[in-house]
């Protein structure tokens, strides 16, 4: 955090140096432009700068002598050795002189002005060695250099930096508001988990910050599960460009709970609830849902979730058992959902998650703003409720045989796929080996040819050598 | 909220301190990190700014550079990005600090910049 702020400060300082430089540069282009300041050092620089620019095609010596003679009448002469910065600032003017390629204009009559004299020369061409005052009105006619780009971009950058700090604070406040509501003493997570926070010990930090938008909360020490990881993904409030982009494409602050279940505590369950549109997408895209589960039609003759939601489940039995009366009454029922469920996005339980921990419960909710954190209390309460429900849940033998068969089939397919992949890899390896061998052979043959050639040459040399010697001996 | 818990867990405390495992951060391979688009855009604008001596482009490069810095996530990336950003910004400033007629081609300018004595 500190490091990044330091960086931004550094960037800002660079910008400031740039601006100050460009200020001086601008002055050097339009000498005498801001006559009110009448800074002696600057005047001197400007004076010097204006001299070498005249389009002299012959040699360096003349402008240099010019420079000396002209620097004398300067009203406030400052010795060149006075300030180190001065020599720095003069540098550009000399380089500009260096660009003048004398060879390009060889043979031209001396009186003829160069085809395209640089702007600076306009101000310097009149022979007015005695006064700067005469050059001032002429300067006024030079077209002004516009600073719109600098002003616009500079102010944007400043707003960006200010927004970085305010946005960062906003995100932190939101995450802290969540932690204060759900993870402090006497709160729901404290009652359910014995270890809270990402560190060890009593006063370990509750939240882990990753970047400026991701906050993580970890809890562990509960029956049926190994641990719970809540990840808050907040809007990029610290980033002005993303913020502007989000005005066009709105997005939400989200919190995802991942509950890692104990292996023995979770039966073969694949189940998900989501908003209708999202559910269709999930069913198609999420691998385990796609393989094992299907969209559940609303059963007749019993209370069910609101129309906005869809249930994806491996079997009717699982869906019926996991959508309990309590849940309907508290969150997913017609009445309750309107009031408490508006921040619900999805939940997804599966014993077939890809990755190391296969048995996992996933809950995804939208985060309300910091002052309305209580809106999601009932949703958060779903987490421990479902941990217990799933932890105790056992499939009936009939359903279990079905799910077992599906898993065996899936495992077989996976095994086949693995086998295929392995075989492919083997074949590829073989082909590569063959290719390498061929290449090596080709190389060998080439080498042999080279050797033969070398031998031939040596033999010829040998043939030639004695003759040489003989001639020398004569 | 507590009504949920009361249904299933009122009898006993669900907490099991003995089963608590400390948090272990999952290692993330560098390939899995999100692409730093803003850094990429910054480089493109920067190069365009240098090649065509187009000031706005260089300013945009600086702005995107700032965005890239603002969105940094971990330390290893930090070093890479900060060095890249610094080089870019310094180079741009050096280029802007050069005066002279606009007709002088970029390569000549670069040559001059490379061969000049250190200030």
XYZ file of C-alpha atoms in Angstrom:
593
model
C 0.000 0.000 0.000
C 2.632 2.450 1.070
C 4.776 1.366 -1.789
C 2.108 2.084 -4.342
C 1.326 5.476 -2.923
C 4.999 6.275 -2.997
C 5.057 5.306 -6.619
C 2.219 7.567 -7.484
C 3.863 10.397 -5.651
C 6.970 9.749 -7.645
C 4.999 9.862 -10.835
C 3.481 13.121 -9.755
C 6.864 14.573 -9.019
C 8.033 13.528 -12.447
C 5.050 15.230 -13.921
C 5.810 18.390 -12.016
C 9.380 18.392 -13.241
C 8.085 17.875 -16.730
C 5.699 20.758 -16.431
C 8.378 23.033 -15.118
C 10.640 21.976 -17.944
C 8.030 22.551 -20.544
C 7.386 25.947 -19.031
C 10.987 26.898 -19.566
C 10.902 25.414 -23.007
C 7.853 27.348 -23.921
C 9.612 30.444 -22.801
C 12.590 29.640 -24.896
C 10.354 29.427 -27.900
C 8.754 32.785 -27.305
C 11.353 34.824 -25.637
C 10.154 37.895 -23.925
C 6.618 36.634 -24.016
C 5.912 37.105 -20.328
C 7.569 40.430 -19.979
C 6.044 41.090 -16.551
C 8.246 38.572 -14.817
C 11.472 39.883 -16.217
C 13.513 37.215 -14.523
C 17.162 38.063 -15.130
C 18.277 34.447 -15.407
C 15.593 33.553 -17.840
C 16.173 36.645 -19.879
C 19.762 35.763 -20.163
C 18.925 32.287 -21.292
C 16.461 33.528 -23.778
C 18.895 35.953 -25.131
C 21.496 33.290 -25.569
C 19.038 30.987 -27.105
C 17.867 33.423 -29.668
C 21.323 34.119 -30.968
C 22.652 30.882 -32.412
C 19.515 30.213 -34.338
C 20.004 32.654 -37.228
C 20.418 30.723 -40.393
C 24.078 31.110 -40.907
C 25.258 28.555 -43.352
C 28.945 29.145 -43.150
C 30.370 28.214 -39.828
C 29.941 28.138 -36.084
C 32.371 30.872 -35.372
C 30.196 33.740 -36.419
C 27.180 33.045 -34.291
C 29.401 32.339 -31.366
C 31.106 35.676 -31.670
C 27.709 37.153 -32.186
C 26.631 35.606 -28.991
C 29.463 37.210 -27.124
C 28.900 40.625 -28.542
C 25.201 40.440 -28.031
C 25.368 39.254 -24.492
C 27.109 42.439 -23.503
C 24.226 44.822 -23.898
C 22.063 42.603 -21.728
C 20.557 44.832 -19.028
C 21.046 42.267 -16.242
C 23.979 40.190 -17.210
C 24.449 37.018 -15.248
C 27.749 35.205 -15.460
C 27.413 31.873 -17.173
C 29.070 30.065 -14.312
C 26.508 31.435 -11.919
C 24.040 28.611 -11.827
C 24.413 25.025 -12.874
C 20.852 24.901 -14.072
C 21.562 27.550 -16.608
C 23.956 25.411 -18.533
C 21.334 22.685 -18.479
C 18.807 24.954 -19.946
C 21.082 26.202 -22.616
C 21.685 22.708 -23.829
C 18.612 22.456 -25.985
C 19.470 25.611 -27.865
C 22.898 24.328 -28.775
C 21.478 21.046 -29.907
C 19.025 22.860 -32.090
C 21.959 24.551 -33.663
C 23.612 21.218 -34.194
C 20.740 20.083 -36.309
C 21.694 22.636 -38.869
C 23.399 20.627 -41.516
C 25.805 22.876 -43.320
C 26.481 20.362 -46.047
C 22.902 20.415 -47.129
C 23.153 24.009 -48.229
C 26.611 24.085 -49.644
C 27.066 26.318 -52.596
C 24.067 28.461 -51.825
C 24.526 32.210 -51.934
C 25.214 33.508 -48.478
C 22.570 36.223 -48.534
C 19.804 33.807 -49.329
C 17.781 32.850 -46.297
C 17.323 29.116 -45.657
C 14.231 27.545 -47.164
C 12.453 26.847 -43.878
C 13.918 28.745 -40.978
C 12.828 27.509 -37.565
C 10.271 29.547 -35.717
C 12.767 30.871 -33.268
C 14.641 32.564 -36.021
C 11.747 34.851 -36.772
C 12.307 36.592 -33.529
C 16.031 36.598 -33.811
C 16.559 37.665 -37.428
C 15.990 41.379 -36.918
C 19.254 42.990 -35.971
C 18.401 44.429 -32.646
C 21.392 43.796 -30.527
C 20.698 46.740 -28.297
C 17.239 46.118 -26.955
C 14.879 43.407 -25.999
C 12.032 45.817 -25.903
C 11.907 46.019 -29.633
C 11.611 42.284 -29.950
C 8.704 42.048 -27.539
C 5.982 43.425 -29.765
C 7.168 41.150 -32.546
C 6.870 38.202 -30.270
C 3.267 39.004 -29.632
C 2.512 38.192 -33.241
C 3.943 34.673 -32.947
C 1.046 32.205 -32.683
C 0.495 31.085 -29.122
C 1.419 27.540 -28.222
C -1.693 25.945 -26.857
C -1.504 24.132 -23.570
C -4.923 22.498 -23.779
C -3.489 19.009 -23.876
C -1.232 19.616 -20.893
C -3.977 21.233 -18.886
C -6.559 18.576 -19.700
C -4.285 15.606 -19.133
C -2.589 17.117 -16.113
C -5.874 17.859 -14.408
C -7.149 14.401 -15.309
C -4.065 12.914 -13.741
C -4.558 14.941 -10.594
C -8.210 13.895 -10.387
C -7.083 10.325 -10.990
C -4.672 10.481 -8.080
C -7.206 12.082 -5.754
C -9.770 9.492 -6.792
C -7.251 6.735 -6.146
C -7.044 7.638 -2.493
C -10.737 8.359 -1.971
C -11.798 5.247 -3.871
C -9.377 3.107 -1.947
C -10.801 4.440 1.292
C -14.336 3.765 0.077
C -13.573 0.142 -0.718
C -11.837 -0.353 2.586
C -14.770 1.133 4.419
C -17.167 -1.196 2.647
C -15.100 -4.251 3.488
C -14.701 -3.129 7.079
C -18.431 -2.509 7.368
C -19.022 -6.087 6.245
C -16.485 -7.442 8.703
C -17.921 -5.351 11.519
C -21.386 -6.667 10.809
C -20.631 -10.344 10.341
C -17.268 -11.210 11.791
C -16.861 -9.333 15.050
C -17.717 -10.564 18.523
C -21.250 -11.844 18.884
C -21.817 -11.920 15.152
C -22.904 -14.840 13.042
C -19.450 -16.064 12.052
C -18.078 -15.712 15.538
C -20.885 -17.967 16.769
C -20.214 -20.562 14.104
C -16.465 -20.720 13.661
C -13.729 -21.008 16.229
C -11.017 -19.408 14.110
C -11.661 -16.122 12.364
C -9.220 -14.186 10.263
C -6.352 -14.970 7.977
C -3.612 -15.137 10.589
C -3.051 -17.266 13.634
C -3.726 -16.223 17.207
C -6.338 -14.100 18.865
C -5.798 -10.725 17.302
C -5.110 -11.827 13.773
C -6.377 -9.530 11.057
C -9.875 -10.417 9.918
C -9.491 -9.341 6.347
C -6.796 -9.950 3.810
C -6.442 -7.326 1.134
C -5.366 -8.364 -2.327
C -4.944 -5.460 -4.644
C -7.314 -2.559 -4.125
C -10.557 -4.361 -4.869
C -10.311 -7.856 -3.400
C -10.748 -8.564 0.283
C -10.692 -12.016 1.791
C -12.075 -13.317 5.024
C -11.254 -16.748 6.334
C -12.930 -18.784 9.024
C -12.331 -22.316 10.217
C -13.057 -24.677 13.067
C -16.582 -25.847 12.542
C -18.227 -29.222 12.257
C -18.734 -30.660 8.774
C -16.346 -28.296 7.090
C -12.656 -27.545 6.901
C -13.007 -23.864 6.409
C -14.773 -20.985 4.788
C -13.292 -18.361 2.560
C -15.276 -15.260 1.763
C -13.952 -13.178 -1.110
C -15.245 -9.687 -1.638
C -14.757 -8.392 -5.129
C -15.537 -4.738 -5.079
C -15.838 -2.220 -7.866
C -12.643 -0.557 -9.012
C -13.471 2.618 -7.190
C -9.826 3.555 -6.919
C -9.435 3.610 -10.679
C -11.011 6.613 -12.342
C -10.980 5.069 -15.806
C -12.781 1.927 -14.635
C -15.123 4.110 -12.678
C -16.081 6.051 -15.787
C -16.406 2.789 -17.654
C -18.722 1.457 -14.951
C -21.004 4.419 -15.482
C -21.698 2.960 -18.893
C -21.561 -0.714 -17.923
C -22.723 -0.937 -14.327
C -21.402 -3.710 -12.114
C -21.952 -4.790 -8.548
C -19.892 -5.423 -5.461
C -19.946 -9.149 -4.927
C -19.142 -11.491 -2.124
C -18.468 -15.174 -2.670
C -18.408 -17.728 0.129
C -16.523 -20.920 -0.514
C -17.149 -23.592 2.095
C -14.741 -26.517 1.941
C -16.700 -29.487 3.250
C -15.179 -32.484 4.954
C -15.034 -35.471 2.646
C -17.126 -37.706 4.851
C -19.652 -34.999 5.664
C -21.036 -34.432 2.199
C -23.031 -36.933 0.238
C -23.239 -36.993 -3.522
C -25.052 -33.777 -4.145
C -25.052 -31.507 -7.153
C -27.396 -28.627 -6.678
C -27.630 -24.971 -7.628
C -30.035 -22.082 -7.338
C -29.708 -18.913 -9.390
C -31.688 -16.242 -11.172
C -33.460 -17.722 -14.189
C -31.194 -16.333 -16.875
C -27.990 -16.990 -14.988
C -29.161 -20.525 -14.165
C -29.433 -21.409 -17.821
C -25.913 -20.149 -18.394
C -24.595 -22.000 -15.386
C -26.211 -25.230 -16.488
C -24.438 -24.965 -19.809
C -21.088 -23.693 -18.681
C -20.318 -25.068 -15.247
C -18.891 -28.480 -15.802
C -20.364 -30.502 -12.968
C -23.811 -28.988 -13.406
C -23.632 -29.718 -17.087
C -22.641 -33.315 -16.527
C -24.738 -34.354 -13.571
C -27.648 -31.981 -13.218
C -30.524 -30.452 -15.073
C -32.985 -27.622 -14.621
C -35.775 -28.583 -12.237
C -39.320 -27.826 -13.230
C -41.453 -26.316 -10.492
C -43.079 -29.220 -8.699
C -46.827 -29.076 -8.278
C -48.452 -29.408 -4.929
C -45.795 -27.841 -2.764
C -44.341 -24.464 -2.028
C -41.363 -23.646 -4.194
C -38.908 -20.861 -4.801
C -40.061 -17.630 -6.411
C -40.475 -17.493 -10.152
C -37.369 -15.360 -10.531
C -35.187 -18.245 -9.455
C -34.390 -21.556 -11.059
C -33.203 -24.701 -9.379
C -30.643 -26.944 -11.001
C -30.350 -30.337 -9.394
C -29.177 -33.867 -9.946
C -32.480 -35.334 -8.867
C -35.883 -34.255 -7.682
C -35.191 -35.749 -4.332
C -32.135 -33.597 -3.703
C -33.945 -30.456 -4.787
C -36.920 -31.247 -2.607
C -34.757 -31.966 0.404
C -32.524 -28.948 0.099
C -35.292 -26.411 -0.511
C -36.780 -26.707 2.955
C -39.723 -24.943 4.433
C -37.433 -22.809 6.545
C -35.441 -21.579 3.598
C -38.593 -20.765 1.682
C -39.977 -18.937 4.623
C -36.798 -17.029 5.345
C -35.422 -16.139 1.931
C -36.637 -17.902 -1.172
C -40.384 -17.824 -0.635
C -42.616 -15.405 -2.476
C -42.920 -12.950 0.366
C -39.458 -13.138 1.801
C -37.507 -12.969 -1.433
C -38.753 -9.524 -2.295
C -37.546 -8.196 0.994
C -34.443 -10.194 1.775
C -33.402 -11.837 -1.435
C -32.668 -8.926 -3.713
C -28.951 -9.313 -3.166
C -28.954 -13.004 -3.916
C -27.001 -14.013 -7.001
C -26.465 -17.743 -6.847
C -25.554 -20.740 -4.761
C -23.975 -23.919 -5.966
C -23.282 -27.093 -3.971
C -21.334 -29.894 -5.488
C -19.202 -32.875 -4.588
C -17.631 -32.759 -8.039
C -15.899 -29.404 -8.155
C -12.831 -29.326 -10.313
C -9.675 -28.789 -8.346
C -8.153 -30.124 -5.173
C -11.104 -29.661 -2.875
C -13.957 -31.350 -4.619
C -16.694 -30.974 -2.074
C -17.588 -27.370 -1.883
C -20.497 -25.060 -1.267
C -20.466 -21.781 -3.140
C -22.633 -18.800 -2.300
C -22.612 -15.605 -4.279
C -24.319 -12.454 -3.093
C -24.246 -8.808 -4.049
C -22.953 -6.486 -1.378
C -25.143 -3.575 -0.340
C -23.494 -0.279 0.552
C -21.814 0.177 3.886
C -24.860 1.649 5.620
C -27.233 -1.132 4.591
C -25.133 -4.144 5.469
C -28.036 -5.595 7.456
C -29.841 -6.284 4.164
C -27.872 -9.434 3.599
C -28.057 -10.878 7.114
C -30.529 -13.531 6.113
C -28.518 -14.444 3.065
C -25.356 -14.808 5.111
C -27.291 -16.928 7.565
C -27.909 -19.363 4.728
C -24.244 -20.310 4.863
C -24.129 -22.032 8.264
C -27.624 -23.331 7.723
C -26.646 -25.158 4.567
C -23.386 -26.387 6.062
C -25.420 -28.187 8.706
C -28.105 -29.297 6.318
C -25.657 -30.765 3.819
C -23.472 -32.169 6.578
C -26.382 -34.181 7.942
C -27.956 -34.998 4.624
C -27.952 -38.573 3.383
C -29.377 -39.661 0.070
C -31.907 -42.444 -0.064
C -30.503 -45.728 -1.314
C -32.376 -45.418 -4.594
C -31.082 -41.981 -5.398
C -27.640 -42.980 -4.226
C -27.447 -45.866 -6.684
C -28.370 -43.482 -9.475
C -25.798 -40.883 -8.521
C -23.252 -43.591 -7.982
C -23.820 -44.860 -11.511
C -23.524 -41.351 -12.912
C -20.248 -40.793 -11.075
C -18.813 -44.103 -12.141
C -19.717 -43.288 -15.703
C -18.161 -39.845 -15.402
C -15.061 -41.324 -13.821
C -14.787 -43.825 -16.657
C -15.104 -41.079 -19.206
C -12.510 -39.037 -17.417
C -10.246 -42.069 -17.305
C -10.723 -42.645 -20.996
C -9.979 -39.045 -21.739
C -6.878 -39.257 -19.628
C -5.848 -42.412 -21.417
C -6.387 -40.786 -24.776
C -4.427 -37.762 -23.760
C -1.624 -39.963 -22.508
C -1.570 -41.926 -25.705
C -1.514 -38.788 -27.745
C 1.332 -37.483 -25.702
C 3.198 -40.743 -26.218
C 2.694 -40.607 -29.936
C 3.808 -37.039 -30.068
C 6.914 -37.957 -28.129
C 7.662 -40.779 -30.515
C 7.255 -38.530 -33.511
C 9.537 -35.978 -31.926
C 12.159 -38.586 -31.217
C 12.016 -39.795 -34.765
C 12.374 -36.291 -36.048
C 15.314 -35.662 -33.782
C 17.012 -38.831 -34.935
C 16.540 -37.846 -38.534
C 17.902 -34.446 -37.877
C 20.894 -35.880 -36.099
C 21.519 -38.183 -39.017
C 21.340 -35.320 -41.450
C 23.721 -33.398 -39.277
C 26.074 -36.348 -39.127
C 26.074 -36.763 -42.853
C 26.710 -33.062 -43.275
C 29.552 -33.279 -40.826
C 30.989 -36.267 -42.635
C 30.859 -34.387 -45.905
C 32.602 -31.470 -44.289
C 35.291 -33.759 -42.913
C 35.820 -35.307 -46.271
C 36.138 -31.886 -47.791
C 38.632 -30.850 -45.172
C 40.632 -33.978 -45.812
C 40.623 -33.304 -49.513
C 41.795 -29.810 -48.962
C 44.545 -31.017 -46.676
C 45.655 -33.496 -49.268
C 45.750 -30.836 -51.920
C 47.672 -28.577 -49.606
C 50.113 -31.362 -48.978
C 50.511 -31.772 -52.696
C 51.107 -28.060 -53.080
C 53.429 -27.652 -50.127
C 56.483 -29.584 -51.273
C 56.483 -27.720 -54.543
C 56.521 -24.477 -52.639
C 59.399 -25.665 -50.563
C 61.236 -26.786 -53.594
C 60.856 -23.464 -55.238
C 62.069 -21.775 -52.115
C 65.021 -24.041 -51.838
C 66.072 -23.044 -55.305
C -30.704 -14.655 11.083
C -30.512 -16.682 14.243
C -33.734 -18.474 13.461
C -31.855 -20.465 10.885
C -29.307 -21.582 13.323
C -31.800 -22.274 16.011
C -33.475 -24.869 13.908
C -30.476 -26.986 13.455
C -27.833 -26.005 15.919
C -29.502 -24.786 19.049
C -28.657 -27.959 20.876
C -24.940 -27.607 20.790
C -22.188 -25.321 19.709
C -21.181 -25.929 16.104
C -17.673 -24.689 16.729
C -14.811 -27.141 16.828
C -11.586 -25.420 17.809
C -9.655 -28.649 17.360
C -10.598 -28.767 13.677
C -9.467 -25.243 12.964
C -6.886 -24.907 10.236
C -5.030 -21.682 9.665
C -5.421 -19.916 6.368
C -3.093 -20.981 3.621
C -2.988 -18.704 0.634
C -3.438 -20.584 -2.571
C -0.447 -20.115 -4.798
C -1.229 -18.330 -8.033
C 0.953 -18.956 -11.013
C 2.057 -15.869 -12.952
C 0.171 -17.095 -15.999
C -3.109 -16.953 -14.126
C -2.761 -13.308 -13.228
C -5.072 -10.979 -15.091
C -3.524 -9.305 -18.092
C -2.300 -5.808 -17.475
C -4.141 -4.137 -20.313
C -3.515 -0.625 -19.134
C 0.224 -1.204 -19.053
C 0.067 -2.527 -22.569
C -1.954 0.448 -23.772
C 0.494 2.748 -22.017
C 3.401 1.234 -23.906
C 1.610 1.534 -27.218
C 0.708 5.153 -26.616
C 4.204 5.836 -25.404
C 5.816 4.432 -28.503
C 3.357 6.260 -30.717
C 4.096 9.452 -28.824
C 7.814 9.098 -29.363
C 7.631 8.080 -32.987
C 5.214 10.733 -34.162
C 6.093 13.369 -31.601
C 2.439 13.501 -30.720
C 2.056 15.032 -27.323
C -1.440 13.851 -26.486
C -0.415 10.280 -27.070
C 2.431 10.581 -24.599
C 0.139 12.083 -22.032
C -2.304 9.245 -22.495
C 0.604 6.877 -22.000
C 1.340 8.516 -18.677
C -2.302 8.312 -17.634
C -2.550 4.632 -18.493
C 0.731 4.081 -16.758
C -0.805 5.584 -13.638
C -3.791 3.294 -14.040
C -1.534 0.322 -14.377
C 0.306 1.322 -11.231
C -2.977 1.817 -9.404
C -4.138 -1.680 -10.309
C -1.028 -3.532 -9.276
C -1.556 -6.586 -7.156
C 1.619 -8.157 -5.952
C 5.204 -7.305 -5.349
C 6.863 -9.300 -8.113
C 4.811 -7.500 -10.684
C 5.510 -4.252 -8.965
C 9.171 -4.310 -9.800
C 8.626 -5.130 -13.422
C 5.945 -2.546 -13.881
C 7.616 0.227 -11.994
C 10.788 -0.163 -13.970
C 8.898 -0.236 -17.235
C 6.830 2.766 -16.283
C 9.861 4.685 -15.149
C 11.783 4.019 -18.347
C 8.851 5.084 -20.418
C 8.192 8.255 -18.495
C 11.833 9.256 -18.416
C 12.219 8.624 -22.102
C 9.172 10.706 -22.880
C 10.396 13.557 -20.765
C 13.783 13.450 -22.406
C 12.130 13.596 -25.772
C 9.997 16.549 -24.824
C 12.919 18.358 -23.398
C 14.544 18.444 -26.765
C 13.938 21.510 -28.809
C 14.593 22.090 -32.397
C 12.805 22.289 -35.709
C 10.080 19.760 -36.120
C 11.465 18.652 -39.464
C 14.354 16.829 -37.861
C 13.522 13.141 -38.123
C 13.086 11.002 -35.068
C 16.059 8.773 -35.749
C 18.337 11.791 -35.930
C 16.959 13.041 -32.668
C 17.452 9.643 -31.080
C 21.005 9.480 -32.367
C 21.688 12.888 -30.997
C 20.173 11.985 -27.691
C 22.239 8.828 -27.458
C 25.521 10.501 -28.332
C 25.206 13.648 -26.265
C 27.251 13.991 -23.089
C 25.474 13.225 -19.848
C 24.028 16.328 -18.280
